[in-house]
Coordinates of C-alpha atoms and ligand atoms in Angstrom, one line a residue:
A26 CA -6.8 -8.1 12.0
T27 CA -9.1 -6.2 14.1
D28 CA -6.4 -5.4 16.6
D29 CA -4.9 -3.2 13.9
P30 CA -5.8 0.4 15.2
A31 CA -6.8 1.5 11.6
V32 CA -9.3 -1.4 11.2
S33 CA -12.9 -0.6 11.9
K34 CA -15.5 -3.3 12.5
F35 CA -19.0 -2.2 11.8
S36 CA -22.4 -3.5 10.9
V37 CA -24.9 -2.3 8.1
R38 CA -28.5 -3.0 8.8
N39 CA -30.9 -2.9 5.8
L40 CA -34.2 -1.4 6.7
S41 CA -34.9 0.1 3.2
G42 CA -37.8 -2.1 2.4
G43 CA -36.1 -4.1 -0.3
F44 CA -32.8 -5.5 -1.3
I45 CA -29.6 -3.5 -1.2
G46 CA -26.1 -4.1 -2.7
L47 CA -22.9 -3.2 -1.0
W48 CA -19.6 -2.5 -2.7
W49 CA -16.4 -1.0 -1.6
I50 CA -14.5 1.5 -3.8
D51 CA -11.1 0.1 -4.8
H52 CA -8.0 2.1 -4.3
R53 CA -7.9 3.5 -7.7
G54 CA -11.6 4.5 -7.4
R55 CA -12.3 2.9 -10.6
Q56 CA -14.0 -0.3 -9.6
L57 CA -16.7 -1.4 -7.1
V58 CA -15.8 -4.5 -5.3
A59 CA -18.8 -6.5 -4.1
Q60 CA -18.6 -6.7 -0.2
S61 CA -20.6 -10.0 -0.4
A62 CA -21.6 -12.1 -3.3
V63 CA -25.3 -11.5 -2.9
A64 CA -27.7 -8.7 -2.0
V65 CA -28.7 -7.9 1.5
R66 CA -32.3 -8.6 2.1
H67 CA -34.6 -6.3 4.1
T68 CA -34.1 -6.4 8.0
S69 CA -30.7 -8.3 7.5
S70 CA -27.3 -7.0 8.6
V71 CA -23.9 -7.4 7.2
E72 CA -20.8 -7.3 9.4
I73 CA -17.8 -5.5 7.8
N74 CA -14.1 -5.1 8.7
S75 CA -12.5 -2.4 6.8
F76 CA -10.0 0.4 7.0
R77 CA -10.8 3.7 8.3
G78 CA -11.5 6.1 5.5
H79 CA -12.6 3.4 3.1
R80 CA -15.6 4.2 1.0
F81 CA -18.5 2.0 0.5
V82 CA -21.4 2.5 -2.0
I83 CA -24.9 1.3 -1.1
R84 CA -27.4 0.9 -4.0
R85 CA -31.0 -0.3 -4.0
L86 CA -31.7 -3.3 -6.1
R87 CA -34.8 -4.6 -7.7
R88 CA -34.5 -8.2 -6.6
K89 CA -32.1 -10.5 -5.0
A90 CA -29.2 -10.2 -7.4
R91 CA -25.6 -11.6 -7.3
L92 CA -23.2 -8.7 -7.3
A93 CA -20.2 -8.8 -9.4
D94 CA -17.4 -6.4 -9.6
V95 CA -18.3 -3.5 -11.7
P96 CA -16.7 -0.3 -13.0
Y97 CA -17.6 2.6 -10.8
E98 CA -19.9 5.1 -12.3
P99 CA -21.5 7.2 -9.7
R100 CA -25.3 7.5 -9.6
A101 CA -27.4 10.2 -7.9
T102 CA -29.2 7.5 -5.9
D103 CA -25.9 6.0 -4.4
A104 CA -25.5 6.3 -0.7
V105 CA -21.7 6.6 0.0
L106 CA -20.5 5.5 3.4
E107 CA -17.1 6.4 4.8
V108 CA -15.7 4.1 7.4
G109 CA -15.2 5.8 10.7
P110 CA -12.9 5.0 13.5
T111 CA -15.3 3.1 15.6
N112 CA -17.6 0.3 15.7
D113 CA -20.9 1.7 14.3
L114 CA -24.1 0.3 13.5
V115 CA -25.3 2.0 10.2
V116 CA -28.9 1.7 9.4
V117 CA -30.1 2.1 5.9
D118 CA -33.6 3.5 5.5
G119 CA -36.2 3.6 2.6
D120 CA -34.6 6.7 1.0
L121 CA -31.0 5.1 1.4
R122 CA -30.3 7.6 4.1
L123 CA -27.7 6.4 6.5
T124 CA -27.9 6.6 10.2
V125 CA -25.0 5.8 12.4
H126 CA -25.7 4.4 15.9
N127 CA -22.8 4.7 17.7
A128 CA -22.6 4.4 21.5
R129 CA -25.4 2.0 22.0
Y130 CA -24.3 -0.3 19.2
R131 CA -20.7 -0.3 20.7
A132 CA -22.2 -0.9 24.2
R133 CA -24.2 -3.9 23.0
E134 CA -21.2 -5.4 21.2
A135 CA -19.1 -5.0 24.2
V136 CA -21.7 -6.7 26.6
A137 CA -22.0 -9.6 24.0
G138 CA -18.3 -10.0 24.2
A139 CA -18.0 -9.7 28.0
L140 CA -20.5 -12.4 28.5
R141 CA -18.0 -14.7 26.8
A142 CA -15.1 -13.4 28.9
R143 CA -13.7 -14.8 32.1
D144 CA -14.5 -11.8 34.0
P145 CA -17.3 -10.0 32.2
V146 CA -17.3 -7.0 34.6
E147 CA -13.6 -6.4 34.2
A148 CA -14.1 -6.7 30.3
L149 CA -16.6 -4.0 30.3
R150 CA -14.5 -1.7 32.3
G151 CA -11.7 -2.3 29.7
A152 CA -14.1 -1.4 27.0
V153 CA -15.1 1.9 28.4
A154 CA -11.5 2.7 29.2
G155 CA -10.7 1.9 25.6
W156 CA -13.2 4.4 24.2
R157 CA -11.6 7.0 26.7
A158 CA -8.2 6.2 25.3
A159 CA -9.5 6.6 21.7
W160 CA -10.7 9.9 22.3
T161 CA -7.6 11.0 24.0
A162 CA -5.6 9.8 21.0
E163 CA -7.8 11.8 18.6
R164 CA -7.4 14.8 20.8
A165 CA -3.7 14.5 20.7
L166 CA -3.8 14.3 16.9
R167 CA -5.9 17.6 16.7
E168 CA -3.4 19.2 19.2
R169 CA -0.7 18.4 16.7
A170 CA -2.7 19.7 13.8
I171 CA -3.3 23.0 15.7
E172 CA 0.5 23.3 16.3
D173 CA 1.1 22.6 12.6
V174 CA -1.3 25.4 11.6
R175 CA 0.3 27.7 13.9
R176 CA 3.8 27.0 12.6
L177 CA 2.6 27.7 9.1
G178 CA 1.2 31.0 10.2
G179 CA -2.3 30.0 9.1
D180 CA -5.5 31.1 10.7
R181 CA -6.5 28.9 13.4
P182 CA -9.7 27.1 12.4
E183 CA -12.7 27.0 14.7
E184 CA -12.4 24.6 17.5
P185 CA -15.0 21.7 17.1
A186 CA -18.1 22.1 19.0
P187 CA -18.0 19.9 22.1
P188 CA -20.5 17.1 22.2
P189 CA -23.6 17.3 24.2
G190 CA -22.6 17.6 27.9
G191 CA -19.2 18.9 27.1
W192 CA -15.8 17.4 26.7
P193 CA -15.7 14.2 29.0
F194 CA -12.5 15.1 30.9
E195 CA -13.6 13.3 34.1
E196 CA -13.4 9.6 34.2
R197 CA -16.8 8.1 34.6
P198 CA -16.6 5.0 36.6
L199 CA -18.7 2.0 35.4
D200 CA -21.0 0.9 38.1
L201 CA -22.7 -2.4 37.3
A202 CA -24.0 -2.9 40.9
P203 CA -27.6 -2.0 40.1
C204 CA -27.6 -4.9 37.4
G205 CA -27.4 -7.4 40.3
E206 CA -25.2 -10.5 40.0
L207 CA -24.4 -12.0 36.8
V208 CA -25.0 -15.8 36.9
A209 CA -21.5 -17.4 36.6
E210 CA -21.1 -19.5 33.4
P211 CA -18.2 -21.7 33.6
G212 CA -16.5 -22.3 30.4
A213 CA -19.2 -21.0 28.2
P214 CA -18.2 -22.0 24.7
R215 CA -16.7 -19.1 22.6
G216 CA -17.5 -18.0 19.1
A217 CA -16.7 -20.6 16.6
T218 CA -17.0 -23.3 19.1
A219 CA -20.5 -22.3 20.1
A220 CA -21.4 -22.1 16.5
A221 CA -20.2 -25.5 15.7
L222 CA -22.2 -27.0 18.6
E223 CA -25.4 -25.1 17.5
A224 CA -24.9 -26.5 14.0
L225 CA -24.5 -30.0 15.5
L226 CA -27.6 -29.6 17.6
A227 CA -29.6 -28.2 14.7
G228 CA -28.6 -31.3 12.7
W229 CA -29.7 -33.4 15.4
G230 CA -33.0 -31.6 15.6
A231 CA -33.6 -32.1 11.8
A232 CA -32.9 -35.8 11.9
R233 CA -35.1 -36.1 15.0
D234 CA -33.7 -39.6 15.6
D235 CA -35.0 -39.9 19.1
T236 CA -33.2 -43.1 20.2
C237 CA -31.1 -42.7 23.4
A238 CA -28.1 -44.2 21.8
S239 CA -27.8 -41.8 18.9
R240 CA -28.6 -38.9 21.1
E241 CA -25.8 -40.0 23.4
A242 CA -23.3 -40.4 20.6
L243 CA -24.1 -36.9 19.3
A244 CA -24.0 -35.3 22.8
A245 CA -20.6 -37.0 23.4
R246 CA -19.2 -35.7 20.3
A247 CA -20.7 -32.1 21.1
S248 CA -19.2 -32.3 24.4
R249 CA -15.8 -33.2 23.1
E250 CA -15.8 -30.6 20.4
A251 CA -17.4 -27.8 22.1
L252 CA -17.8 -28.0 25.7
R253 CA -14.6 -29.0 26.9
G254 CA -14.7 -26.1 29.4
D255 CA -18.1 -26.4 30.5
G256 CA -17.2 -27.4 34.0
H257 CA -17.0 -31.3 33.3
A258 CA -16.3 -33.0 29.9
S259 CA -19.5 -34.9 30.2
C260 CA -21.8 -31.9 30.6
G261 CA -23.2 -32.1 27.0
R262 CA -23.9 -35.9 27.4
W263 CA -25.6 -35.3 30.7
A264 CA -27.7 -32.5 29.4
A265 CA -28.7 -34.4 26.3
V266 CA -30.1 -37.2 28.6
G267 CA -32.1 -35.2 30.7
E268 CA -29.8 -34.5 33.8
C269 CA -30.6 -30.8 33.8
A270 CA -34.2 -31.7 34.8
A271 CA -33.4 -34.6 36.9
N272 CA -30.5 -33.1 38.9
P273 CA -30.8 -29.3 38.6
D274 CA -28.7 -28.3 41.5
Y275 CA -25.6 -29.9 40.3
M276 CA -26.3 -29.4 36.6
L277 CA -27.0 -25.7 36.8
A278 CA -24.0 -24.9 38.7
S279 CA -21.5 -27.0 36.7
C280 CA -23.0 -27.5 33.2
G281 CA -25.2 -24.3 32.9
R282 CA -24.2 -23.7 29.4
S283 CA -25.0 -27.1 28.1
C284 CA -28.4 -27.1 29.9
E285 CA -29.2 -23.9 28.2
L286 CA -28.2 -25.0 24.8
W287 CA -29.8 -28.4 25.0
A288 CA -32.9 -26.7 26.4
D289 CA -33.8 -25.5 22.9
H290 CA -33.6 -29.0 21.5
A291 CA -34.5 -31.5 24.1
P292 CA -37.8 -31.8 25.8
E293 CA -36.1 -32.0 29.3
A294 CA -35.8 -28.2 29.3
T295 CA -36.7 -27.0 32.9
A296 CA -38.2 -23.8 34.1
A297 CA -35.0 -23.3 36.0
V298 CA -33.0 -23.3 32.7
A299 CA -35.2 -20.7 31.2
R300 CA -35.2 -18.5 34.3
R301 CA -31.5 -18.6 34.3
A302 CA -31.3 -17.5 30.8
Q303 CA -33.8 -14.7 31.5
R304 CA -31.7 -13.5 34.4
R305 CA -28.7 -13.4 32.2
D306 CA -30.6 -11.5 29.4
A307 CA -31.9 -9.0 32.0
W308 CA -28.3 -8.5 33.3
A309 CA -27.1 -7.8 29.8
A310 CA -29.9 -5.3 28.9
C311 CA -29.0 -3.5 32.1
A312 CA -25.4 -3.6 31.4
V313 CA -25.9 -2.3 27.9
D314 CA -27.5 0.8 29.5
R315 CA -24.8 1.4 32.0
V316 CA -21.9 0.8 29.7
E317 CA -23.6 3.2 27.2
A318 CA -23.9 5.8 29.9
A319 CA -20.4 5.5 31.0
G320 CA -19.0 5.5 27.5
A321 CA -21.3 7.5 25.3
R322 CA -19.5 10.8 25.8
Y323 CA -16.2 9.4 24.9
V324 CA -17.7 8.1 21.8
A325 CA -19.4 11.3 20.8
A326 CA -16.3 13.3 21.7
T327 CA -14.2 11.0 19.5
S328 CA -16.7 11.9 16.5
A329 CA -16.5 15.6 17.4
E330 CA -12.5 15.4 17.4
L331 CA -12.5 13.7 14.0
N332 CA -14.8 16.5 12.5
G333 CA -12.5 19.1 14.1
L334 CA -9.5 17.3 12.7
A335 CA -11.0 17.3 9.3
R336 CA -11.4 21.1 9.4
F337 CA -7.8 21.7 10.7
H338 CA -6.4 19.5 7.9
D339 CA -8.6 21.7 5.3
A340 CA -6.8 24.7 6.9
L341 CA -3.4 23.0 6.4
R342 CA -4.1 22.1 2.9
N343 CA -5.3 25.5 2.0
R344 CA -2.3 27.0 3.5
T345 CA 0.1 24.7 1.8
C346 CA -1.7 23.8 -1.6
A347 CA -4.5 26.2 -2.4
A348 CA -2.3 29.1 -3.6
Y349 CA -0.7 26.9 -6.1
E350 CA -3.7 25.1 -7.4
A351 CA -6.2 27.9 -7.4
D352 CA -6.3 28.1 -11.1
G353 CA -6.6 24.4 -11.4
T354 CA -3.2 24.1 -13.3
N355 CA -0.2 22.7 -12.0
P356 CA 2.0 25.0 -9.7
L357 CA 5.0 27.0 -10.5
A358 CA 7.2 25.5 -13.0
P359 CA 10.3 24.0 -11.3
A360 CA 13.4 26.1 -10.9
V361 CA 11.8 29.3 -12.4
G362 CA 14.4 32.0 -12.1
A363 CA 16.9 29.8 -10.3
A364 CA 20.5 29.6 -11.5
T365 CA 21.5 26.0 -12.6
T366 CA 24.7 24.1 -12.5
T367 CA 25.5 20.7 -14.1
L368 CA 26.7 18.0 -12.0
D369 CA 28.5 15.2 -14.0
L370 CA 27.6 12.0 -12.1
D371 CA 27.1 8.8 -14.0
R372 CA 24.8 11.1 -16.0
P373 CA 24.6 14.9 -16.2
L374 CA 22.2 16.4 -13.9
R375 CA 21.1 20.0 -14.0
V376 CA 20.6 21.2 -10.5
A377 CA 19.0 24.4 -9.4
T378 CA 19.0 25.8 -5.8
L379 CA 15.2 26.7 -5.1
A380 CA 16.0 27.9 -1.5
A381 CA 18.6 27.8 1.0
P382 CA 17.0 29.8 4.0
S383 CA 19.5 28.7 6.7
A384 CA 22.7 26.6 7.1
A385 CA 20.5 23.7 8.2
A386 CA 18.0 23.9 5.1
A387 CA 18.3 23.7 1.4
I388 CA 16.0 22.7 -1.4
Y389 CA 17.2 21.7 -4.9
H390 CA 15.5 20.9 -8.1
V391 CA 17.2 18.2 -10.1
E392 CA 16.4 18.0 -13.8
G393 CA 16.7 14.6 -15.6
F394 CA 17.7 12.7 -12.5
A395 CA 16.4 9.4 -13.9
A396 CA 16.0 7.9 -17.5
A397 CA 12.6 6.9 -18.3
A398 CA 13.5 3.2 -18.4
E399 CA 15.0 3.5 -15.0
C400 CA 11.8 4.9 -13.5
R401 CA 9.8 2.2 -15.3
D402 CA 12.0 -0.5 -13.9
A403 CA 11.9 0.6 -10.4
V404 CA 8.2 1.3 -10.4
A405 CA 7.5 -2.2 -11.9
D406 CA 9.6 -3.8 -9.3
A407 CA 7.5 -2.2 -6.4
A408 CA 4.0 -2.2 -8.0
P409 CA 3.0 -5.7 -7.1
R410 CA 3.7 -4.9 -3.4
M411 CA 1.8 -1.7 -3.0
A412 CA -0.2 -1.4 0.0
P413 CA -2.0 1.6 2.0
A414 CA 0.7 4.0 3.2
T415 CA 1.6 4.2 6.7
V416 CA 2.9 7.0 9.0
N417 CA 4.5 6.5 12.4
E418 CA 2.2 8.4 14.9
E419 CA 3.2 6.4 17.8
A420 CA 6.6 4.7 18.7
N421 CA 7.0 1.4 17.2
K422 CA 3.8 1.5 15.4
A423 CA 3.3 2.0 11.8
A424 CA -0.3 3.2 11.8
K425 CA -2.4 4.1 8.8
S426 CA -3.0 7.7 8.8
T427 CA -5.4 10.4 8.2
S428 CA -2.6 12.8 7.2
R429 CA -1.2 10.5 4.5
R430 CA -3.4 8.9 1.7
A431 CA -1.5 6.9 -0.8
H432 CA -0.1 3.5 -1.4
A433 CA 3.4 2.6 -0.9
A434 CA 6.0 -0.3 -1.0
N435 CA 9.6 -0.5 -0.1
L436 CA 12.2 -1.2 -2.7
V437 CA 15.5 -2.7 -1.5
P438 CA 18.1 -2.3 -4.3
D439 CA 20.4 -5.4 -4.7
L440 CA 23.7 -3.4 -4.5
G441 CA 25.6 -6.4 -6.0
R442 CA 23.7 -6.0 -9.2
H443 CA 25.5 -2.9 -10.5
D444 CA 23.5 -2.5 -13.7
S445 CA 19.9 -2.9 -12.3
A446 CA 17.9 0.3 -12.3
P447 CA 17.3 0.6 -8.6
T448 CA 21.0 0.1 -7.8
K449 CA 22.0 2.9 -10.4
L450 CA 19.3 5.3 -9.0
W451 CA 20.6 4.4 -5.4
R452 CA 24.3 5.1 -6.2
R453 CA 23.3 8.3 -8.1
A454 CA 21.2 9.5 -5.1
F455 CA 24.1 9.1 -2.7
A456 CA 26.5 10.7 -5.1
L457 CA 24.1 13.6 -5.4
A458 CA 23.7 14.0 -1.6
N459 CA 27.4 14.0 -1.0
A460 CA 27.9 16.6 -3.8
L461 CA 25.3 18.9 -2.4
T462 CA 25.9 18.5 1.4
D463 CA 28.9 17.8 3.6
Y464 CA 27.2 14.9 5.4
D465 CA 29.5 12.3 4.0
L466 CA 26.7 9.7 3.7
D467 CA 27.4 6.1 3.3
G468 CA 25.0 4.4 0.9
E469 CA 26.5 0.9 1.1
A470 CA 25.1 -0.2 4.4
G471 CA 22.3 0.3 7.0
Q472 CA 20.3 2.8 4.9
E473 CA 16.6 2.9 4.8
P474 CA 15.3 1.5 1.5
F475 CA 13.5 3.4 -1.3
S476 CA 9.9 4.0 -0.8
V477 CA 7.8 3.8 -3.9
I478 CA 4.6 5.9 -3.5
H479 CA 1.5 6.0 -5.7
Y480 CA -1.0 8.8 -5.3
N481 CA -4.4 8.5 -7.0
G482 CA -6.5 11.4 -8.2
S483 CA -10.3 11.6 -7.2
V484 CA -12.8 10.0 -9.5
A485 CA -16.0 12.0 -9.2
G486 CA -17.7 11.0 -5.9
A487 CA -15.3 8.1 -5.3
G488 CA -13.7 9.8 -2.2
P489 CA -10.9 12.3 -1.6
P490 CA -7.7 12.5 -3.7
D491 CA -4.6 11.0 -2.3
E492 CA -2.2 13.5 -0.6
Y493 CA 0.2 14.0 2.1
L494 CA -0.4 16.8 4.6
P495 CA 2.5 19.0 5.8
H496 CA 5.1 17.1 7.6
C497 CA 9.0 16.9 8.2
D498 CA 10.6 13.7 7.2
G499 CA 12.9 13.7 10.2
Q500 CA 13.2 16.0 13.2
C501 CA 12.8 19.7 12.4
E502 CA 12.5 21.6 15.6
G503 CA 16.3 22.7 15.8
S504 CA 17.4 20.3 18.2
P505 CA 20.8 18.4 17.8
H506 CA 20.9 15.6 15.3
Q507 CA 20.7 12.1 16.8
A508 CA 22.8 9.5 15.1
G509 CA 20.6 7.2 13.0
G510 CA 18.1 10.0 12.2
R511 CA 17.2 11.2 8.9
V512 CA 19.1 14.2 7.4
A513 CA 18.0 14.6 3.8
T514 CA 15.4 13.4 1.3
L515 CA 15.4 12.7 -2.5
L516 CA 12.0 12.7 -4.2
L517 CA 12.1 11.3 -7.7
Y518 CA 9.0 11.9 -9.8
C519 CA 8.3 8.8 -12.0
R520 CA 5.0 9.9 -13.2
A521 CA 3.3 13.3 -13.1
P522 CA -0.3 13.6 -12.7
A523 CA -2.4 15.7 -15.1
R524 CA -3.3 18.2 -12.3
G525 CA -2.3 18.8 -8.8
G526 CA 0.3 16.7 -6.9
A527 CA 2.8 19.5 -6.4
T528 CA 5.4 19.2 -3.5
T529 CA 5.1 22.4 -1.7
F530 CA 7.4 23.9 1.1
A531 CA 5.2 26.4 2.7
N532 CA 7.8 27.9 5.0
A533 CA 10.3 28.1 2.3
R534 CA 7.8 29.5 -0.2
V535 CA 8.8 26.8 -2.8
A536 CA 6.4 24.6 -4.9
V537 CA 7.6 22.1 -7.3
A538 CA 5.5 20.6 -10.1
P539 CA 6.2 16.9 -10.7
R540 CA 7.7 16.1 -14.0
A541 CA 8.7 12.6 -14.7
G542 CA 12.4 11.9 -14.4
D543 CA 13.0 15.0 -12.4
A544 CA 13.7 15.1 -8.6
V545 CA 13.7 17.3 -5.6
F546 CA 16.5 17.0 -3.1
F547 CA 16.3 18.6 0.3
S548 CA 18.7 18.5 3.4
Y549 CA 17.7 19.5 6.9
L550 CA 20.9 19.3 9.0
D551 CA 23.7 22.0 9.7
A552 CA 26.6 19.5 9.9
A553 CA 28.9 22.1 11.3
S554 CA 26.6 22.8 14.4
G555 CA 25.0 19.3 14.4
R556 CA 21.6 21.1 14.6
M557 CA 18.6 20.3 12.7
D558 CA 16.4 22.5 10.5
V559 CA 13.7 24.6 12.3
G560 CA 10.9 23.9 9.9
H561 CA 11.8 25.3 6.4
T562 CA 11.8 21.8 4.9
L563 CA 8.3 21.2 6.2
H564 CA 6.6 19.9 3.1
S565 CA 3.4 18.5 1.5
G566 CA 2.4 16.3 -1.2
C567 CA -0.6 18.3 -2.4
P568 CA -3.7 16.5 -3.5
V569 CA -3.5 14.7 -6.9
V570 CA -6.4 16.3 -8.7
E571 CA -6.6 14.3 -11.9
G572 CA -4.5 11.4 -13.2
D573 CA -2.0 9.8 -10.8
K574 CA 1.5 10.3 -9.5
W575 CA 4.3 7.8 -8.8
V576 CA 7.4 8.8 -6.8
L577 CA 10.5 7.1 -5.4
T578 CA 11.5 8.5 -2.1
L579 CA 14.7 7.9 -0.4
W580 CA 15.2 9.2 3.2
F581 CA 19.0 9.5 3.9
R582 CA 20.3 8.5 7.4
K583 CA 23.3 9.8 9.0
G584 CA 25.1 7.5 11.5
V585 CA 23.8 4.2 10.2
S586 CA 26.0 1.2 9.4
A587 CA 25.9 -2.6 8.9
A588 CA 26.3 -2.8 12.7
E589 CA 23.5 -0.1 13.5
P590 CA 21.2 -0.3 10.6
W591 CA 18.3 2.2 10.1
E592 CA 15.7 -0.3 11.7
R593 CA 17.2 0.5 15.1
F594 CA 16.1 4.2 14.9
D595 CA 12.9 6.1 14.3
P596 CA 13.1 8.9 11.8
T597 CA 14.4 11.3 14.3
G598 CA 17.0 9.0 15.5
A599 CA 15.3 7.9 18.7
R600 CA 16.5 4.3 19.3
H601 CA 13.9 1.7 19.8
D602 CA 14.1 -1.6 21.3
A603 CA 16.4 -3.6 19.0
T604 CA 14.3 -6.8 19.8
E605 CA 11.2 -5.2 18.5
V606 CA 12.2 -3.9 15.0
V607 CA 9.4 -2.9 12.8
A608 CA 9.2 -1.6 9.2
W609 CA 9.3 2.2 9.3
D610 CA 8.3 3.4 6.0
E611 CA 7.4 6.9 6.7
G612 CA 8.5 9.9 8.5
L613 CA 7.1 11.3 11.8
V614 CA 4.6 14.0 11.5
Y615 CA 6.1 16.3 14.2
S616 CA 6.8 14.1 17.2
Ligands
AKG730 O1 4.7 13.2 -2.9 C1 5.3 14.2 -2.5 O2 5.2 15.2 -3.1 C2 5.8 14.3 -1.0 C3 6.2 13.0 -0.6 C4 6.7 13.0 0.7 O3 6.8 14.0 1.3 C5 7.5 11.9 1.5 O4 7.4 10.7 0.8 O5 8.0 12.1 2.4
FE2_731 FE1 8.1 13.8 3.2

């Protein structure tokens, strides 16, 4: 799915002088999963589709080995590659150093793709515009991170240094005129079709059965299978019997691609065919230069933005987590010094108010929310469905995010099964929410399901630990609540990590150490005025330093019903097109 914005396509070229092996680090950071079955030989490349942020380990091999999946033990000689946002060419040298060739590689890819498009020039303009859009999107993310830091009262980190030549605010038009005319290629076969034809031709070359009849039969098949759009259904057959040489005017105009393909295999290759291919190659080389010139600054600016964003994220993390994690232990014990009351729901819960900074914001700690077996059943239900967590950064698009690193799955309780663990947890959660707020929430219809979230700690060298940077689950800028939007959250800890993983509310100066079975409940609407919180319930899931952490999250919605279920609204209550309902599994990060 390369149209998924979070998937990057890139290529690793081995110039190390020997064999290399390529593995990616699985999401638990404990296993190296072979990228391909065998080693990559010197001067070869591997094409890779992967998620942004994924990590690869590259190792030198003594010989051409088969690579099985192995436990991950970092070695000093490992080269580690984190997948960037763009199509990169990564070159591995003799010392296993990695060099990323960005803009030129992308220009070459764009031109190769454009030559197969109906309108190559238009396709290239689209590619350059796409790079500009990618940079603009990264810039918007950084602007938002700046705003987050400002709201948390943190020091504003340094701006990223602009790329050489400065930020490319102006649009650079792509001018391909100096490259001359591209020879039109009606119906050039695309990707797989072209490959099928090449294979057919290669087979023919090997058999070298030079009788006209067999050649014609093969050509007819080739033209049926691959060259249907070549301008004429019989192009392949005509080319195979020498028409390109005998009748070049017609053939080169109508069957150019067939003539070119057959030229390699048939003795009737003409000088005109070769010239035509040369002209196209010259056009492509010129186009690569011009596309690179028009797009390189956007590509470089995107990298600069990403580096800058990483620094802002560090600043956010320091602001929200460092104070509690400085000594390497878990943060403040929950509910230290807070008065507790016991709520008798279907099970007695000890509830402590941790903070109630305004009528629109309150944070509670709930001891013993779930029995161990309930947690175990709920997690077991979701565990097989876990996938990289998403965050909604754009309307109607659940995008994988740099601000949230974890795995998650929805858990929809079957409310008819009264004794199942998810249903009991669900009804208890709504009873708790209605006891602690005056929201009068209805859990029986239209609510968002549980989200089960798994955070992994870092294994040395295997990538950053899972975390969730500061965010609000719903709208938190003090505007009126919109029906259908989130108003409160229950976070149930089902497994606590050995170190790290606190939930911190920096603006409310509250930190909660996860403890299995306990929960945090927070609400962010003043029901009397209808106004939302102004940021006191902004919170982070701090990095899990050691071990792992499982939580069940429930985001309560107000104003949903069977007729108007949660899928109709984004977390702030903005309505989206009812015909285009998507799974929202996470809250907005300030938008
Ligand atoms: O895991 C945590 O501590 C925070 C999770 C969270 O903020 C969320 O799921 O919305
Ligand atoms: Fe959250």
